């Protein structure tokens, strides 16, 4: 399970370090795509396949935009010998990341999110414990 928050710098070759705790579970090959809220999502191959099965089972008229959003930005990737992966230009643009950008990598249980530090700080500041408590109550947690 992917848990925690880690801060890194995107290097000059557009590579992101994947936390050591995430590497084994991520596997040799994985998928990077657009996430919600202008972040990136990284899925282990098995989670990506399960996720896309759900999307592909939806009626085409309702899933068309979801497919365009996820699949057009998706890239298969792998880790180099130092635990880094290249973030493609189109995904860096989407997530407002540049070379040498501060990034935040967070565990989301079954997948990973990658945020620019500025976007994460903005999103995190919007969250309040009261808002989260209301959501949890609404969902029966």
mmCIF file of N, CA and C in Angstrom:
data_model
loop_
_atom_site.group_PDB
_atom_site.id
_atom_site.type_symbol
_atom_site.label_atom_id
_atom_site.label_comp_id
_atom_site.label_asym_id
_atom_site.label_seq_id
_atom_site.Cartn_x
_atom_site.Cartn_y
_atom_site.Cartn_z
ATOM 1 N N UNK A 1 0.843 -1.172 0.000
ATOM 2 C CA UNK A 1 0.000 0.000 0.000
ATOM 3 C C UNK A 1 0.891 1.239 0.000
ATOM 4 N N UNK A 2 0.552 2.209 -0.826
ATOM 5 C CA UNK A 2 1.319 3.443 -0.929
ATOM 6 C C UNK A 2 0.815 4.436 0.113
ATOM 7 N N UNK A 3 1.694 4.812 1.040
ATOM 8 C CA UNK A 3 1.355 5.729 2.120
ATOM 9 C C UNK A 3 2.467 6.751 2.299
ATOM 10 N N UNK A 4 2.112 7.935 2.700
ATOM 11 C CA UNK A 4 3.107 8.940 3.055
ATOM 12 C C UNK A 4 3.236 10.062 2.055
ATOM 13 N N UNK A 5 4.021 11.051 2.459
ATOM 14 C CA UNK A 5 4.290 12.242 1.654
ATOM 15 C C UNK A 5 5.801 12.448 1.603
ATOM 16 N N UNK A 6 6.318 12.670 0.403
ATOM 17 C CA UNK A 6 7.758 12.807 0.200
ATOM 18 C C UNK A 6 8.016 14.005 -0.707
ATOM 19 N N UNK A 7 9.044 14.762 -0.416
ATOM 20 C CA UNK A 7 9.395 15.929 -1.218
ATOM 21 C C UNK A 7 10.740 15.699 -1.911
ATOM 22 N N UNK A 8 10.763 16.045 -3.187
ATOM 23 C CA UNK A 8 11.956 15.881 -4.005
ATOM 24 C C UNK A 8 12.062 17.059 -4.962
ATOM 25 N N UNK A 9 13.113 17.051 -5.757
ATOM 26 C CA UNK A 9 13.286 18.023 -6.827
ATOM 27 C C UNK A 9 13.314 17.257 -8.138
ATOM 28 N N UNK A 10 12.556 17.725 -9.122
ATOM 29 C CA UNK A 10 12.615 17.164 -10.465
ATOM 30 C C UNK A 10 13.956 17.584 -11.050
ATOM 31 N N UNK A 11 14.774 16.615 -11.475
ATOM 32 C CA UNK A 11 16.121 16.978 -11.916
ATOM 33 C C UNK A 11 16.127 17.600 -13.312
ATOM 34 N N UNK A 12 17.302 18.013 -13.771
ATOM 35 C CA UNK A 12 17.426 18.717 -15.053
ATOM 36 C C UNK A 12 17.074 17.839 -16.252
ATOM 37 N N UNK A 13 17.026 16.528 -16.048
ATOM 38 C CA UNK A 13 16.633 15.617 -17.123
ATOM 39 C C UNK A 13 15.174 15.187 -16.965
ATOM 40 N N UNK A 14 14.409 15.923 -16.158
ATOM 41 C CA UNK A 14 12.982 15.682 -15.940
ATOM 42 C C UNK A 14 12.695 14.341 -15.284
ATOM 43 N N UNK A 15 13.585 13.926 -14.396
ATOM 44 C CA UNK A 15 13.406 12.668 -13.683
ATOM 45 C C UNK A 15 12.946 12.947 -12.253
ATOM 46 N N UNK A 16 12.018 12.124 -11.808
ATOM 47 C CA UNK A 16 11.521 12.189 -10.432
ATOM 48 C C UNK A 16 12.014 10.964 -9.683
ATOM 49 N N UNK A 17 12.495 11.165 -8.478
ATOM 50 C CA UNK A 17 12.873 10.042 -7.621
ATOM 51 C C UNK A 17 11.605 9.464 -7.027
ATOM 52 N N UNK A 18 11.448 8.167 -7.135
ATOM 53 C CA UNK A 18 10.325 7.474 -6.503
ATOM 54 C C UNK A 18 10.802 6.998 -5.136
ATOM 55 N N UNK A 19 10.055 7.305 -4.075
ATOM 56 C CA UNK A 19 10.499 6.889 -2.735
ATOM 57 C C UNK A 19 10.821 5.395 -2.679
ATOM 58 N N UNK A 20 11.886 5.068 -1.973
ATOM 59 C CA UNK A 20 12.325 3.673 -1.865
ATOM 60 C C UNK A 20 11.205 2.768 -1.368
ATOM 61 N N UNK A 21 10.373 3.261 -0.448
ATOM 62 C CA UNK A 21 9.274 2.457 0.098
ATOM 63 C C UNK A 21 8.233 2.101 -0.962
ATOM 64 N N UNK A 22 8.184 2.837 -2.062
ATOM 65 C CA UNK A 22 7.189 2.610 -3.105
ATOM 66 C C UNK A 22 7.693 1.704 -4.229
ATOM 67 N N UNK A 23 8.977 1.562 -4.372
ATOM 68 C CA UNK A 23 9.559 0.948 -5.575
ATOM 69 C C UNK A 23 9.162 -0.510 -5.778
ATOM 70 N N UNK A 24 9.224 -1.326 -4.732
ATOM 71 C CA UNK A 24 8.877 -2.742 -4.897
ATOM 72 C C UNK A 24 7.426 -2.922 -5.315
ATOM 73 N N UNK A 25 6.541 -2.203 -4.651
ATOM 74 C CA UNK A 25 5.118 -2.331 -4.967
ATOM 75 C C UNK A 25 4.786 -1.766 -6.342
ATOM 76 N N UNK A 26 5.532 -0.765 -6.764
ATOM 77 C CA UNK A 26 5.294 -0.161 -8.072
ATOM 78 C C UNK A 26 5.630 -1.140 -9.193
ATOM 79 N N UNK A 27 6.655 -1.931 -9.002
ATOM 80 C CA UNK A 27 7.029 -2.928 -10.002
ATOM 81 C C UNK A 27 7.957 -2.377 -11.068
ATOM 82 N N UNK A 28 8.320 -3.258 -11.996
ATOM 83 C CA UNK A 28 9.272 -2.882 -13.042
ATOM 84 C C UNK A 28 8.694 -1.887 -14.033
ATOM 85 N N UNK A 29 7.448 -2.103 -14.434
ATOM 86 C CA UNK A 29 6.786 -1.211 -15.392
ATOM 87 C C UNK A 29 5.512 -0.700 -14.763
ATOM 88 N N UNK A 30 5.207 0.564 -15.051
ATOM 89 C CA UNK A 30 4.025 1.204 -14.480
ATOM 90 C C UNK A 30 3.540 2.275 -15.452
ATOM 91 N N UNK A 31 2.422 2.899 -15.114
ATOM 92 C CA UNK A 31 1.822 3.899 -15.997
ATOM 93 C C UNK A 31 1.730 5.233 -15.255
ATOM 94 N N UNK A 32 2.136 6.299 -15.934
ATOM 95 C CA UNK A 32 1.982 7.664 -15.441
ATOM 96 C C UNK A 32 0.940 8.341 -16.323
ATOM 97 N N UNK A 33 -0.009 9.023 -15.714
ATOM 98 C CA UNK A 33 -1.020 9.736 -16.485
ATOM 99 C C UNK A 33 -1.469 10.980 -15.735
ATOM 100 N N UNK A 34 -2.376 11.711 -16.363
ATOM 101 C CA UNK A 34 -2.954 12.874 -15.708
ATOM 102 C C UNK A 34 -3.795 12.417 -14.526
ATOM 103 N N UNK A 35 -3.720 13.160 -13.459
ATOM 104 C CA UNK A 35 -4.584 12.923 -12.315
ATOM 105 C C UNK A 35 -5.585 14.055 -12.211
ATOM 106 N N UNK A 36 -6.471 13.931 -11.282
ATOM 107 C CA UNK A 36 -7.434 14.996 -11.024
ATOM 108 C C UNK A 36 -6.716 16.111 -10.263
ATOM 109 N N UNK A 37 -7.162 17.329 -10.411
ATOM 110 C CA UNK A 37 -6.610 18.491 -9.706
ATOM 111 C C UNK A 37 -5.213 18.875 -10.174
ATOM 112 N N UNK A 38 -4.903 18.644 -11.425
ATOM 113 C CA UNK A 38 -3.610 19.027 -12.010
ATOM 114 C C UNK A 38 -2.404 18.402 -11.325
ATOM 115 N N UNK A 39 -2.572 17.173 -10.908
ATOM 116 C CA UNK A 39 -1.432 16.393 -10.432
ATOM 117 C C UNK A 39 -1.261 15.234 -11.405
ATOM 118 N N UNK A 40 -0.260 14.408 -11.169
ATOM 119 C CA UNK A 40 -0.049 13.212 -11.978
ATOM 120 C C UNK A 40 -0.380 11.991 -11.135
ATOM 121 N N UNK A 41 -0.783 10.920 -11.787
ATOM 122 C CA UNK A 41 -1.074 9.663 -11.103
ATOM 123 C C UNK A 41 -0.163 8.585 -11.678
ATOM 124 N N UNK A 42 0.417 7.789 -10.784
ATOM 125 C CA UNK A 42 1.277 6.674 -11.189
ATOM 126 C C UNK A 42 0.639 5.394 -10.672
ATOM 127 N N UNK A 43 0.363 4.477 -11.586
ATOM 128 C CA UNK A 43 -0.302 3.213 -11.253
ATOM 129 C C UNK A 43 0.619 2.026 -11.519
ATOM 130 N N UNK A 44 0.727 1.110 -10.552
ATOM 131 C CA UNK A 44 1.381 -0.162 -10.870
ATOM 132 C C UNK A 44 0.581 -0.821 -12.003
ATOM 133 N N UNK A 45 1.218 -1.645 -12.782
ATOM 134 C CA UNK A 45 0.560 -2.249 -13.944
ATOM 135 C C UNK A 45 -0.753 -2.948 -13.579
ATOM 136 N N UNK A 46 -0.779 -3.710 -12.498
ATOM 137 C CA UNK A 46 -2.003 -4.431 -12.133
ATOM 138 C C UNK A 46 -3.132 -3.473 -11.735
ATOM 139 N N UNK A 47 -2.809 -2.387 -11.045
ATOM 140 C CA UNK A 47 -3.831 -1.402 -10.662
ATOM 141 C C UNK A 47 -4.328 -0.635 -11.882
ATOM 142 N N UNK A 48 -3.428 -0.337 -12.821
ATOM 143 C CA UNK A 48 -3.826 0.340 -14.055
ATOM 144 C C UNK A 48 -4.802 -0.526 -14.838
ATOM 145 N N UNK A 49 -4.498 -1.809 -14.946
ATOM 146 C CA UNK A 49 -5.386 -2.715 -15.672
ATOM 147 C C UNK A 49 -6.754 -2.799 -15.005
ATOM 148 N N UNK A 50 -6.791 -2.879 -13.679
ATOM 149 C CA UNK A 50 -8.077 -2.934 -12.961
ATOM 150 C C UNK A 50 -8.854 -1.630 -13.157
ATOM 151 N N UNK A 51 -8.154 -0.516 -13.097
ATOM 152 C CA UNK A 51 -8.779 0.798 -13.265
ATOM 153 C C UNK A 51 -9.354 0.954 -14.671
ATOM 154 N N UNK A 52 -8.574 0.584 -15.682
ATOM 155 C CA UNK A 52 -9.049 0.746 -17.054
ATOM 156 C C UNK A 52 -10.175 -0.229 -17.386
ATOM 157 N N UNK A 53 -10.200 -1.386 -16.738
ATOM 158 C CA UNK A 53 -11.332 -2.301 -16.933
ATOM 159 C C UNK A 53 -12.628 -1.643 -16.485
ATOM 160 N N UNK A 54 -12.598 -0.956 -15.354
ATOM 161 C CA UNK A 54 -13.794 -0.253 -14.870
ATOM 162 C C UNK A 54 -14.218 0.834 -15.847
ATOM 163 N N UNK A 55 -13.250 1.583 -16.347
ATOM 164 C CA UNK A 55 -13.563 2.662 -17.289
ATOM 165 C C UNK A 55 -14.098 2.097 -18.595
ATOM 166 N N UNK A 56 -13.492 1.033 -19.086
ATOM 167 C CA UNK A 56 -13.924 0.440 -20.344
ATOM 168 C C UNK A 56 -15.288 -0.226 -20.239
ATOM 169 N N UNK A 57 -15.729 -0.544 -19.033
ATOM 170 C CA UNK A 57 -17.045 -1.147 -18.827
ATOM 171 C C UNK A 57 -18.163 -0.100 -18.812
ATOM 172 N N UNK A 58 -17.798 1.165 -18.717
ATOM 173 C CA UNK A 58 -18.807 2.228 -18.704
ATOM 174 C C UNK A 58 -19.394 2.421 -20.095
ATOM 175 N N UNK A 59 -20.619 2.953 -20.171
ATOM 176 C CA UNK A 59 -21.183 3.263 -21.490
ATOM 177 C C UNK A 59 -20.277 4.266 -22.217
ATOM 178 N N UNK A 60 -20.053 4.038 -23.495
ATOM 179 C CA UNK A 60 -19.127 4.866 -24.275
ATOM 180 C C UNK A 60 -19.481 6.343 -24.194
ATOM 181 N N UNK A 61 -20.770 6.658 -24.207
ATOM 182 C CA UNK A 61 -21.175 8.060 -24.189
ATOM 183 C C UNK A 61 -20.763 8.754 -22.897
ATOM 184 N N UNK A 62 -20.680 8.017 -21.805
ATOM 185 C CA UNK A 62 -20.306 8.619 -20.527
ATOM 186 C C UNK A 62 -18.809 8.553 -20.270
ATOM 187 N N UNK A 63 -18.148 7.587 -20.840
ATOM 188 C CA UNK A 63 -16.730 7.376 -20.539
ATOM 189 C C UNK A 63 -15.780 8.006 -21.553
ATOM 190 N N UNK A 64 -16.311 8.501 -22.642
ATOM 191 C CA UNK A 64 -15.467 9.039 -23.713
ATOM 192 C C UNK A 64 -14.504 10.109 -23.210
ATOM 193 N N UNK A 65 -14.984 11.079 -22.463
ATOM 194 C CA UNK A 65 -14.127 12.151 -21.962
ATOM 195 C C UNK A 65 -13.109 11.631 -20.955
ATOM 196 N N UNK A 66 -13.517 10.675 -20.134
ATOM 197 C CA UNK A 66 -12.591 10.083 -19.163
ATOM 198 C C UNK A 66 -11.470 9.369 -19.905
ATOM 199 N N UNK A 67 -11.829 8.592 -20.924
ATOM 200 C CA UNK A 67 -10.822 7.878 -21.709
ATOM 201 C C UNK A 67 -9.851 8.851 -22.364
ATOM 202 N N UNK A 68 -10.375 9.912 -22.960
ATOM 203 C CA UNK A 68 -9.504 10.897 -23.616
ATOM 204 C C UNK A 68 -8.547 11.513 -22.605
ATOM 205 N N UNK A 69 -9.080 11.873 -21.454
ATOM 206 C CA UNK A 69 -8.280 12.512 -20.423
ATOM 207 C C UNK A 69 -7.158 11.597 -19.941
ATOM 208 N N UNK A 70 -7.490 10.354 -19.600
ATOM 209 C CA UNK A 70 -6.503 9.431 -19.033
ATOM 210 C C UNK A 70 -5.570 8.835 -20.073
ATOM 211 N N UNK A 71 -6.118 8.303 -21.138
ATOM 212 C CA UNK A 71 -5.309 7.546 -22.090
ATOM 213 C C UNK A 71 -4.406 8.427 -22.940
ATOM 214 N N UNK A 72 -4.885 9.625 -23.327
ATOM 215 C CA UNK A 72 -4.047 10.463 -24.191
ATOM 216 C C UNK A 72 -2.817 10.971 -23.455
ATOM 217 N N UNK A 73 -2.899 11.080 -22.157
ATOM 218 C CA UNK A 73 -1.758 11.542 -21.390
ATOM 219 C C UNK A 73 -0.920 10.431 -20.796
ATOM 220 N N UNK A 74 -1.358 9.201 -20.942
ATOM 221 C CA UNK A 74 -0.686 8.078 -20.281
ATOM 222 C C UNK A 74 0.625 7.707 -20.972
ATOM 223 N N UNK A 75 1.573 7.297 -20.144
ATOM 224 C CA UNK A 75 2.860 6.833 -20.659
ATOM 225 C C UNK A 75 3.324 5.658 -19.807
ATOM 226 N N UNK A 76 3.767 4.602 -20.472
ATOM 227 C CA UNK A 76 4.380 3.505 -19.731
ATOM 228 C C UNK A 76 5.769 3.954 -19.308
ATOM 229 N N UNK A 77 6.166 3.560 -18.126
ATOM 230 C CA UNK A 77 7.460 3.993 -17.630
ATOM 231 C C UNK A 77 8.090 2.898 -16.795
ATOM 232 N N UNK A 78 9.327 3.145 -16.410
ATOM 233 C CA UNK A 78 10.054 2.234 -15.534
ATOM 234 C C UNK A 78 11.087 3.033 -14.754
ATOM 235 N N UNK A 79 11.626 2.414 -13.730
ATOM 236 C CA UNK A 79 12.636 3.072 -12.900
ATOM 237 C C UNK A 79 14.028 2.798 -13.451
ATOM 238 N N UNK A 80 14.903 3.798 -13.331
ATOM 239 C CA UNK A 80 16.300 3.549 -13.670
ATOM 240 C C UNK A 80 16.983 2.934 -12.450
ATOM 241 N N UNK A 81 18.267 2.711 -12.534
ATOM 242 C CA UNK A 81 18.992 2.032 -11.455
ATOM 243 C C UNK A 81 19.064 2.855 -10.170
ATOM 244 N N UNK A 82 18.712 4.141 -10.243
ATOM 245 C CA UNK A 82 18.723 5.006 -9.066
ATOM 246 C C UNK A 82 17.317 5.287 -8.532
ATOM 247 N N UNK A 83 16.312 4.559 -9.038
ATOM 248 C CA UNK A 83 14.939 4.732 -8.559
ATOM 249 C C UNK A 83 14.248 5.965 -9.101
ATOM 250 N N UNK A 84 14.661 6.426 -10.283
ATOM 251 C CA UNK A 84 14.069 7.606 -10.902
ATOM 252 C C UNK A 84 13.258 7.204 -12.123
ATOM 253 N N UNK A 85 12.286 8.047 -12.463
ATOM 254 C CA UNK A 85 11.519 7.864 -13.686
ATOM 255 C C UNK A 85 11.400 9.208 -14.389
ATOM 256 N N UNK A 86 11.368 9.173 -15.697
ATOM 257 C CA UNK A 86 11.229 10.396 -16.483
ATOM 258 C C UNK A 86 9.763 10.795 -16.528
ATOM 259 N N UNK A 87 9.503 12.071 -16.291
ATOM 260 C CA UNK A 87 8.153 12.619 -16.425
ATOM 261 C C UNK A 87 8.085 13.265 -17.813
ATOM 262 N N UNK A 88 7.256 12.726 -18.719
ATOM 263 C CA UNK A 88 7.176 13.284 -20.075
ATOM 264 C C UNK A 88 6.741 14.759 -20.078
ATOM 265 N N UNK A 89 7.156 15.465 -21.100
ATOM 266 C CA UNK A 89 6.882 16.904 -21.212
ATOM 267 C C UNK A 89 5.395 17.227 -21.112
ATOM 268 N N UNK A 90 4.543 16.476 -21.821
ATOM 269 C CA UNK A 90 3.106 16.784 -21.779
ATOM 270 C C UNK A 90 2.544 16.661 -20.364
ATOM 271 N N UNK A 91 3.057 15.726 -19.587
ATOM 272 C CA UNK A 91 2.582 15.570 -18.216
ATOM 273 C C UNK A 91 3.183 16.648 -17.298
ATOM 274 N N UNK A 92 4.419 17.031 -17.536
ATOM 275 C CA UNK A 92 5.001 18.140 -16.770
ATOM 276 C C UNK A 92 4.222 19.422 -17.019
ATOM 277 N N UNK A 93 3.852 19.651 -18.271
ATOM 278 C CA UNK A 93 3.060 20.838 -18.590
ATOM 279 C C UNK A 93 1.719 20.807 -17.860
ATOM 280 N N UNK A 94 1.049 19.662 -17.915
ATOM 281 C CA UNK A 94 -0.253 19.529 -17.260
ATOM 282 C C UNK A 94 -0.157 19.809 -15.759
ATOM 283 N N UNK A 95 0.878 19.284 -15.116
ATOM 284 C CA UNK A 95 1.020 19.401 -13.664
ATOM 285 C C UNK A 95 1.817 20.639 -13.253
ATOM 286 N N UNK A 96 2.121 21.505 -14.214
ATOM 287 C CA UNK A 96 2.840 22.749 -13.955
ATOM 288 C C UNK A 96 4.176 22.501 -13.247
ATOM 289 N N UNK A 97 4.935 21.580 -13.837
ATOM 290 C CA UNK A 97 6.262 21.255 -13.324
ATOM 291 C C UNK A 97 7.304 21.635 -14.366
ATOM 292 N N UNK A 98 8.431 22.116 -13.885
ATOM 293 C CA UNK A 98 9.570 22.440 -14.741
ATOM 294 C C UNK A 98 10.770 21.655 -14.257
ATOM 295 N N UNK A 99 11.815 21.644 -15.051
ATOM 296 C CA UNK A 99 13.071 21.064 -14.581
ATOM 297 C C UNK A 99 13.488 21.826 -13.331
ATOM 298 N N UNK A 100 13.993 21.128 -12.373
ATOM 299 C CA UNK A 100 14.387 21.687 -11.075
ATOM 300 C C UNK A 100 13.203 22.111 -10.207
ATOM 301 N N UNK A 101 11.980 21.698 -10.552
ATOM 302 C CA UNK A 101 10.811 22.014 -9.727
ATOM 303 C C UNK A 101 10.805 21.193 -8.449
ATOM 304 N N UNK A 102 10.330 21.798 -7.384
ATOM 305 C CA UNK A 102 10.050 21.052 -6.164
ATOM 306 C C UNK A 102 8.779 20.253 -6.430
ATOM 307 N N UNK A 103 8.796 18.970 -6.074
ATOM 308 C CA UNK A 103 7.617 18.125 -6.258
ATOM 309 C C UNK A 103 7.295 17.408 -4.952
ATOM 310 N N UNK A 104 6.047 16.999 -4.838
ATOM 311 C CA UNK A 104 5.589 16.225 -3.692
ATOM 312 C C UNK A 104 4.996 14.935 -4.233
ATOM 313 N N UNK A 105 5.439 13.815 -3.678
ATOM 314 C CA UNK A 105 4.936 12.500 -4.065
ATOM 315 C C UNK A 105 4.176 11.959 -2.870
ATOM 316 N N UNK A 106 2.904 11.615 -3.096
ATOM 317 C CA UNK A 106 2.087 11.125 -1.988
ATOM 318 C C UNK A 106 1.509 9.751 -2.314
ATOM 319 N N UNK A 107 1.429 8.920 -1.292
ATOM 320 C CA UNK A 107 0.803 7.619 -1.432
ATOM 321 C C UNK A 107 -0.703 7.759 -1.341
ATOM 322 N N UNK A 108 -1.397 7.096 -2.227
ATOM 323 C CA UNK A 108 -2.854 7.139 -2.263
ATOM 324 C C UNK A 108 -3.454 5.739 -2.124
ATOM 325 N N UNK A 109 -2.785 4.884 -1.393
ATOM 326 C CA UNK A 109 -3.276 3.525 -1.197
ATOM 327 C C UNK A 109 -2.863 2.625 -2.340
ATOM 328 N N UNK A 110 -3.625 2.660 -3.429
ATOM 329 C CA UNK A 110 -3.360 1.770 -4.559
ATOM 330 C C UNK A 110 -2.561 2.425 -5.683
ATOM 331 N N UNK A 111 -2.334 3.727 -5.573
ATOM 332 C CA UNK A 111 -1.547 4.433 -6.587
ATOM 333 C C UNK A 111 -0.815 5.598 -5.930
ATOM 334 N N UNK A 112 -0.045 6.330 -6.730
ATOM 335 C CA UNK A 112 0.775 7.438 -6.256
ATOM 336 C C UNK A 112 0.345 8.709 -6.985
ATOM 337 N N UNK A 113 0.359 9.823 -6.281
ATOM 338 C CA UNK A 113 0.165 11.111 -6.937
ATOM 339 C C UNK A 113 1.462 11.909 -6.863
ATOM 340 N N UNK A 114 1.722 12.688 -7.933
ATOM 341 C CA UNK A 114 2.886 13.568 -7.995
ATOM 342 C C UNK A 114 2.362 14.978 -8.242
ATOM 343 N N UNK A 115 2.723 15.892 -7.358
ATOM 344 C CA UNK A 115 2.254 17.272 -7.396
ATOM 345 C C UNK A 115 3.433 18.226 -7.502
ATOM 346 N N UNK A 116 3.215 19.369 -8.133
ATOM 347 C CA UNK A 116 4.185 20.448 -7.972
ATOM 348 C C UNK A 116 4.020 20.921 -6.530
ATOM 349 N N UNK A 117 5.098 21.368 -5.925
ATOM 350 C CA UNK A 117 5.023 21.823 -4.532
ATOM 351 C C UNK A 117 3.990 22.938 -4.379
ATOM 352 N N UNK A 118 3.957 23.870 -5.315
ATOM 353 C CA UNK A 118 3.021 24.995 -5.227
ATOM 354 C C UNK A 118 1.568 24.515 -5.284
ATOM 355 N N UNK A 119 1.269 23.586 -6.202
ATOM 356 C CA UNK A 119 -0.098 23.079 -6.315
ATOM 357 C C UNK A 119 -0.497 22.295 -5.069
ATOM 358 N N UNK A 120 0.434 21.494 -4.534
ATOM 359 C CA UNK A 120 0.148 20.722 -3.317
ATOM 360 C C UNK A 120 -0.114 21.659 -2.142
ATOM 361 N N UNK A 121 0.727 22.682 -1.990
ATOM 362 C CA UNK A 121 0.540 23.626 -0.891
ATOM 363 C C UNK A 121 -0.821 24.315 -0.992
ATOM 364 N N UNK A 122 -1.211 24.678 -2.208
ATOM 365 C CA UNK A 122 -2.504 25.322 -2.417
ATOM 366 C C UNK A 122 -3.648 24.370 -2.096
ATOM 367 N N UNK A 123 -3.559 23.149 -2.589
ATOM 368 C CA UNK A 123 -4.617 22.161 -2.354
ATOM 369 C C UNK A 123 -4.704 21.796 -0.880
ATOM 370 N N UNK A 124 -3.572 21.571 -0.256
ATOM 371 C CA UNK A 124 -3.547 21.170 1.149
ATOM 372 C C UNK A 124 -4.101 22.271 2.033
ATOM 373 N N UNK A 125 -3.834 23.530 1.686
ATOM 374 C CA UNK A 125 -4.345 24.634 2.502
ATOM 375 C C UNK A 125 -5.854 24.761 2.406
ATOM 376 N N UNK A 126 -6.446 24.233 1.319
ATOM 377 C CA UNK A 126 -7.903 24.268 1.163
ATOM 378 C C UNK A 126 -8.597 23.250 2.059
ATOM 379 N N UNK A 127 -7.876 22.218 2.447
ATOM 380 C CA UNK A 127 -8.465 21.152 3.244
ATOM 381 C C UNK A 127 -8.550 21.572 4.706
ATOM 382 N N UNK A 128 -9.678 21.320 5.296
ATOM 383 C CA UNK A 128 -9.822 21.576 6.728
ATOM 384 C C UNK A 128 -10.301 20.290 7.375
ATOM 385 N N UNK A 129 -9.971 20.146 8.626
ATOM 386 C CA UNK A 129 -10.402 18.938 9.326
ATOM 387 C C UNK A 129 -11.925 18.870 9.389
ATOM 388 N N UNK A 130 -12.590 20.020 9.447
ATOM 389 C CA UNK A 130 -14.057 20.023 9.467
ATOM 390 C C UNK A 130 -14.623 19.499 8.146
ATOM 391 N N UNK A 131 -14.020 19.939 7.038
ATOM 392 C CA UNK A 131 -14.474 19.498 5.720
ATOM 393 C C UNK A 131 -14.272 17.987 5.560
ATOM 394 N N UNK A 132 -13.124 17.506 5.990
ATOM 395 C CA UNK A 132 -12.841 16.070 5.905
ATOM 396 C C UNK A 132 -13.803 15.303 6.794
ATOM 397 N N UNK A 133 -14.066 15.802 7.989
ATOM 398 C CA UNK A 133 -15.017 15.134 8.904
ATOM 399 C C UNK A 133 -16.405 15.061 8.281
ATOM 400 N N UNK A 134 -16.839 16.121 7.619
ATOM 401 C CA UNK A 134 -18.147 16.115 6.944
ATOM 402 C C UNK A 134 -18.180 15.063 5.833
ATOM 403 N N UNK A 135 -17.124 15.001 5.030
ATOM 404 C CA UNK A 135 -17.059 13.997 3.965
ATOM 405 C C UNK A 135 -17.095 12.587 4.518
ATOM 406 N N UNK A 136 -16.334 12.358 5.590
ATOM 407 C CA UNK A 136 -16.288 11.025 6.192
ATOM 408 C C UNK A 136 -17.654 10.636 6.750
ATOM 409 N N UNK A 137 -18.311 11.573 7.377
ATOM 410 C CA UNK A 137 -19.661 11.305 7.912
ATOM 411 C C UNK A 137 -20.632 10.992 6.792
ATOM 412 N N UNK A 138 -20.568 11.786 5.724
ATOM 413 C CA UNK A 138 -21.434 11.594 4.566
ATOM 414 C C UNK A 138 -21.231 10.212 3.945
ATOM 415 N N UNK A 139 -19.990 9.745 3.934
ATOM 416 C CA UNK A 139 -19.673 8.443 3.345
ATOM 417 C C UNK A 139 -19.792 7.284 4.332
ATOM 418 N N UNK A 140 -20.113 7.598 5.574
ATOM 419 C CA UNK A 140 -20.297 6.546 6.577
ATOM 420 C C UNK A 140 -19.007 6.004 7.149
ATOM 421 N N UNK A 141 -17.951 6.799 7.134
ATOM 422 C CA UNK A 141 -16.654 6.358 7.680
ATOM 423 C C UNK A 141 -16.546 6.671 9.152
#
